[in-house]
Amino acid sequence: MNTIKLIVLFAMVGASGCSTLVVSKAPKEENTSARALTPPADKALLYIYRTGSTLGGDIVGTLSVDGIKVGKTARSRYHYFLLEPGTHTITLESSYQYKPYELNISTDPGQTYFVLEHWKIPSGIELKQTDEIDGRKGIESSS
């Protein structure tokens, strides 16, 4: 009998600690065209993406660029932005870590940049700039 109570307790704790927020997807046509963007000559194009990894998969983060909240992150999703050339701060906040994670990225006009959001034990969600080959693969596998 105690074993059953313990299993029920773990199930309740697990269910309450892993709530899922649905992050909406763009229609397929918009998604396809967004993956093929090229930046204008006077702006930089930034993609921030998250793969379909199961590690930390249900955790939703709040994404900010230069202090402006721009959206929520989720497994197999990406965001893209046109930015002025220069240095920008990308911030990711999650209730599962003590402080927001920040990444500074320098951008040049007419260039495309990719940033991967990934879960790393024990520190939580991190941001990492990737090269174009890995970045394109990442946004292609995202929806």
PDB file of C-alpha atoms in Angstrom:
ATOM      1  CA  MET A   1       0.000   0.000   0.000  1.00  0.00           C
ATOM      2  CA  ASN A   2       2.833   2.442   0.818  1.00  0.00           C
ATOM      3  CA  THR A   3       4.394   1.710  -2.586  1.00  0.00           C
ATOM      4  CA  ILE A   4       1.187   2.765  -4.347  1.00  0.00           C
ATOM      5  CA  LYS A   5       1.022   6.009  -2.339  1.00  0.00           C
ATOM      6  CA  LEU A   6       4.649   6.734  -3.219  1.00  0.00           C
ATOM      7  CA  ILE A   7       4.034   6.149  -6.943  1.00  0.00           C
ATOM      8  CA  VAL A   8       0.968   8.416  -6.879  1.00  0.00           C
ATOM      9  CA  LEU A   9       2.964  11.112  -5.035  1.00  0.00           C
ATOM     10  CA  PHE A  10       5.787  11.013  -7.616  1.00  0.00           C
ATOM     11  CA  ALA A  11       3.256  11.164 -10.451  1.00  0.00           C
ATOM     12  CA  MET A  12       1.561  14.219  -8.919  1.00  0.00           C
ATOM     13  CA  VAL A  13       4.860  16.032  -8.307  1.00  0.00           C
ATOM     14  CA  GLY A  14       6.085  15.206 -11.798  1.00  0.00           C
ATOM     15  CA  ALA A  15       2.887  16.402 -13.434  1.00  0.00           C
ATOM     16  CA  SER A  16       2.813  19.679 -11.521  1.00  0.00           C
ATOM     17  CA  GLY A  17       6.472  20.497 -12.166  1.00  0.00           C
ATOM     18  CA  CYS A  18       6.370  20.035 -15.938  1.00  0.00           C
ATOM     19  CA  SER A  19       3.617  22.221 -17.286  1.00  0.00           C
ATOM     20  CA  THR A  20       3.624  22.738 -21.024  1.00  0.00           C
ATOM     21  CA  LEU A  21       2.976  26.013 -22.779  1.00  0.00           C
ATOM     22  CA  VAL A  22       2.047  25.751 -26.435  1.00  0.00           C
ATOM     23  CA  VAL A  23       4.117  28.026 -28.656  1.00  0.00           C
ATOM     24  CA  SER A  24       2.291  28.567 -31.924  1.00  0.00           C
ATOM     25  CA  LYS A  25       3.741  27.778 -35.340  1.00  0.00           C
ATOM     26  CA  ALA A  26       3.599  29.817 -38.505  1.00  0.00           C
ATOM     27  CA  PRO A  27       1.670  28.425 -41.457  1.00  0.00           C
ATOM     28  CA  LYS A  28       3.759  26.069 -43.627  1.00  0.00           C
ATOM     29  CA  GLU A  29       4.152  28.592 -46.483  1.00  0.00           C
ATOM     30  CA  GLU A  30       5.466  31.302 -44.150  1.00  0.00           C
ATOM     31  CA  ASN A  31       7.735  28.797 -42.430  1.00  0.00           C
ATOM     32  CA  THR A  32       9.292  27.722 -45.741  1.00  0.00           C
ATOM     33  CA  SER A  33       9.922  31.297 -46.881  1.00  0.00           C
ATOM     34  CA  ALA A  34      11.295  32.325 -43.449  1.00  0.00           C
ATOM     35  CA  ARG A  35      13.968  29.625 -43.681  1.00  0.00           C
ATOM     36  CA  ALA A  36      15.164  30.958 -47.038  1.00  0.00           C
ATOM     37  CA  LEU A  37      15.517  34.648 -46.126  1.00  0.00           C
ATOM     38  CA  THR A  38      18.550  36.679 -47.058  1.00  0.00           C
ATOM     39  CA  PRO A  39      19.353  39.847 -45.162  1.00  0.00           C
ATOM     40  CA  PRO A  40      19.156  43.229 -46.862  1.00  0.00           C
ATOM     41  CA  ALA A  41      22.505  44.910 -47.492  1.00  0.00           C
ATOM     42  CA  ASP A  42      22.141  47.246 -44.487  1.00  0.00           C
ATOM     43  CA  LYS A  43      20.843  44.739 -41.868  1.00  0.00           C
ATOM     44  CA  ALA A  44      21.913  41.476 -40.235  1.00  0.00           C
ATOM     45  CA  LEU A  45      19.620  38.451 -40.104  1.00  0.00           C
ATOM     46  CA  LEU A  46      19.565  36.478 -36.848  1.00  0.00           C
ATOM     47  CA  TYR A  47      17.937  33.080 -36.345  1.00  0.00           C
ATOM     48  CA  ILE A  48      17.548  31.737 -32.809  1.00  0.00           C
ATOM     49  CA  TYR A  49      16.533  28.086 -32.825  1.00  0.00           C
ATOM     50  CA  ARG A  50      15.946  25.113 -30.585  1.00  0.00           C
ATOM     51  CA  THR A  51      16.146  21.522 -31.754  1.00  0.00           C
ATOM     52  CA  GLY A  52      13.781  18.669 -30.921  1.00  0.00           C
ATOM     53  CA  SER A  53      16.006  17.299 -28.148  1.00  0.00           C
ATOM     54  CA  THR A  54      14.101  15.597 -25.355  1.00  0.00           C
ATOM     55  CA  LEU A  55      16.463  16.944 -22.687  1.00  0.00           C
ATOM     56  CA  GLY A  56      14.653  19.988 -21.287  1.00  0.00           C
ATOM     57  CA  GLY A  57      12.174  19.666 -24.138  1.00  0.00           C
ATOM     58  CA  ASP A  58       9.066  20.897 -22.309  1.00  0.00           C
ATOM     59  CA  ILE A  59      10.765  23.921 -20.788  1.00  0.00           C
ATOM     60  CA  VAL A  60       9.622  27.218 -22.280  1.00  0.00           C
ATOM     61  CA  GLY A  61      11.884  30.243 -22.151  1.00  0.00           C
ATOM     62  CA  THR A  62      11.259  33.950 -22.638  1.00  0.00           C
ATOM     63  CA  LEU A  63      13.498  35.425 -25.302  1.00  0.00           C
ATOM     64  CA  SER A  64      14.673  39.059 -25.399  1.00  0.00           C
ATOM     65  CA  VAL A  65      16.903  40.895 -27.845  1.00  0.00           C
ATOM     66  CA  ASP A  66      18.531  44.077 -26.556  1.00  0.00           C
ATOM     67  CA  GLY A  67      16.153  44.144 -23.583  1.00  0.00           C
ATOM     68  CA  ILE A  68      12.972  43.829 -25.673  1.00  0.00           C
ATOM     69  CA  LYS A  69      10.919  40.674 -25.102  1.00  0.00           C
ATOM     70  CA  VAL A  70      10.345  39.085 -28.485  1.00  0.00           C
ATOM     71  CA  GLY A  71       8.720  35.744 -27.763  1.00  0.00           C
ATOM     72  CA  LYS A  72       8.667  32.343 -26.134  1.00  0.00           C
ATOM     73  CA  THR A  73      10.940  29.473 -27.054  1.00  0.00           C
ATOM     74  CA  ALA A  74       9.984  25.814 -27.251  1.00  0.00           C
ATOM     75  CA  ARG A  75      11.256  22.510 -28.588  1.00  0.00           C
ATOM     76  CA  SER A  76      11.636  22.453 -32.405  1.00  0.00           C
ATOM     77  CA  ARG A  77      10.908  26.168 -32.842  1.00  0.00           C
ATOM     78  CA  TYR A  78      12.858  29.139 -34.160  1.00  0.00           C
ATOM     79  CA  HIS A  79      12.641  32.926 -34.303  1.00  0.00           C
ATOM     80  CA  TYR A  80      14.266  35.298 -36.761  1.00  0.00           C
ATOM     81  CA  PHE A  81      15.027  39.005 -36.652  1.00  0.00           C
ATOM     82  CA  LEU A  82      16.516  41.721 -38.819  1.00  0.00           C
ATOM     83  CA  LEU A  83      18.977  43.726 -36.748  1.00  0.00           C
ATOM     84  CA  GLU A  84      21.052  46.837 -37.163  1.00  0.00           C
ATOM     85  CA  PRO A  85      24.762  46.019 -37.480  1.00  0.00           C
ATOM     86  CA  GLY A  86      26.591  46.103 -34.137  1.00  0.00           C
ATOM     87  CA  THR A  87      26.642  44.249 -30.836  1.00  0.00           C
ATOM     88  CA  HIS A  88      23.393  42.792 -29.529  1.00  0.00           C
ATOM     89  CA  THR A  89      22.469  41.030 -26.292  1.00  0.00           C
ATOM     90  CA  ILE A  90      20.238  37.981 -26.482  1.00  0.00           C
ATOM     91  CA  THR A  91      18.660  37.015 -23.156  1.00  0.00           C
ATOM     92  CA  LEU A  92      16.836  33.822 -22.297  1.00  0.00           C
ATOM     93  CA  GLU A  93      14.855  33.525 -19.070  1.00  0.00           C
ATOM     94  CA  SER A  94      13.382  30.354 -17.655  1.00  0.00           C
ATOM     95  CA  SER A  95      11.795  29.492 -14.326  1.00  0.00           C
ATOM     96  CA  TYR A  96      14.171  26.523 -14.166  1.00  0.00           C
ATOM     97  CA  GLN A  97      17.324  28.561 -13.613  1.00  0.00           C
ATOM     98  CA  TYR A  98      18.401  31.186 -11.119  1.00  0.00           C
ATOM     99  CA  LYS A  99      19.338  33.946 -13.522  1.00  0.00           C
ATOM    100  CA  PRO A 100      18.768  34.703 -17.204  1.00  0.00           C
ATOM    101  CA  TYR A 101      21.334  33.462 -19.705  1.00  0.00           C
ATOM    102  CA  GLU A 102      22.871  36.172 -21.889  1.00  0.00           C
ATOM    103  CA  LEU A 103      24.842  35.980 -25.108  1.00  0.00           C
ATOM    104  CA  ASN A 104      26.426  38.967 -26.833  1.00  0.00           C
ATOM    105  CA  ILE A 105      26.726  38.731 -30.587  1.00  0.00           C
ATOM    106  CA  SER A 106      28.368  41.139 -33.020  1.00  0.00           C
ATOM    107  CA  THR A 107      26.657  41.464 -36.385  1.00  0.00           C
ATOM    108  CA  ASP A 108      27.700  42.895 -39.737  1.00  0.00           C
ATOM    109  CA  PRO A 109      25.383  44.180 -42.471  1.00  0.00           C
ATOM    110  CA  GLY A 110      24.284  41.658 -45.078  1.00  0.00           C
ATOM    111  CA  GLN A 111      25.268  38.650 -42.928  1.00  0.00           C
ATOM    112  CA  THR A 112      23.197  35.832 -41.397  1.00  0.00           C
ATOM    113  CA  TYR A 113      23.795  34.539 -37.855  1.00  0.00           C
ATOM    114  CA  PHE A 114      22.516  31.487 -36.010  1.00  0.00           C
ATOM    115  CA  VAL A 115      22.133  30.969 -32.257  1.00  0.00           C
ATOM    116  CA  LEU A 116      21.223  27.595 -30.742  1.00  0.00           C
ATOM    117  CA  GLU A 117      19.246  27.351 -27.531  1.00  0.00           C
ATOM    118  CA  HIS A 118      20.133  24.113 -25.796  1.00  0.00           C
ATOM    119  CA  TRP A 119      19.778  22.443 -22.422  1.00  0.00           C
ATOM    120  CA  LYS A 120      22.992  21.764 -20.570  1.00  0.00           C
ATOM    121  CA  ILE A 121      23.281  19.918 -17.273  1.00  0.00           C
ATOM    122  CA  PRO A 122      23.621  21.289 -14.608  1.00  0.00           C
ATOM    123  CA  SER A 123      23.423  24.921 -15.710  1.00  0.00           C
ATOM    124  CA  GLY A 124      20.104  24.817 -17.571  1.00  0.00           C
ATOM    125  CA  ILE A 125      19.284  26.553 -20.833  1.00  0.00           C
ATOM    126  CA  GLU A 126      22.198  28.129 -22.701  1.00  0.00           C
ATOM    127  CA  LEU A 127      22.667  30.027 -25.931  1.00  0.00           C
ATOM    128  CA  LYS A 128      25.503  29.272 -28.338  1.00  0.00           C
ATOM    129  CA  GLN A 129      26.377  30.851 -31.679  1.00  0.00           C
ATOM    130  CA  THR A 130      26.666  28.218 -34.421  1.00  0.00           C
ATOM    131  CA  ASP A 131      28.047  28.227 -37.943  1.00  0.00           C
ATOM    132  CA  GLU A 132      25.808  28.460 -41.005  1.00  0.00           C
ATOM    133  CA  ILE A 133      25.884  24.722 -41.790  1.00  0.00           C
ATOM    134  CA  ASP A 134      24.690  23.698 -38.303  1.00  0.00           C
ATOM    135  CA  GLY A 135      22.328  26.678 -38.123  1.00  0.00           C
ATOM    136  CA  ARG A 136      20.597  25.845 -41.411  1.00  0.00           C
ATOM    137  CA  LYS A 137      20.226  22.206 -40.313  1.00  0.00           C
ATOM    138  CA  GLY A 138      18.765  23.410 -37.022  1.00  0.00           C
ATOM    139  CA  ILE A 139      16.100  25.639 -38.527  1.00  0.00           C
ATOM    140  CA  GLU A 140      15.256  23.018 -41.177  1.00  0.00           C
ATOM    141  CA  SER A 141      14.536  20.500 -38.414  1.00  0.00           C
ATOM    142  CA  SER A 142      12.440  23.064 -36.530  1.00  0.00           C
ATOM    143  CA  SER A 143       8.862  23.884 -37.371  1.00  0.00           C
TER     144      SER A 143
END
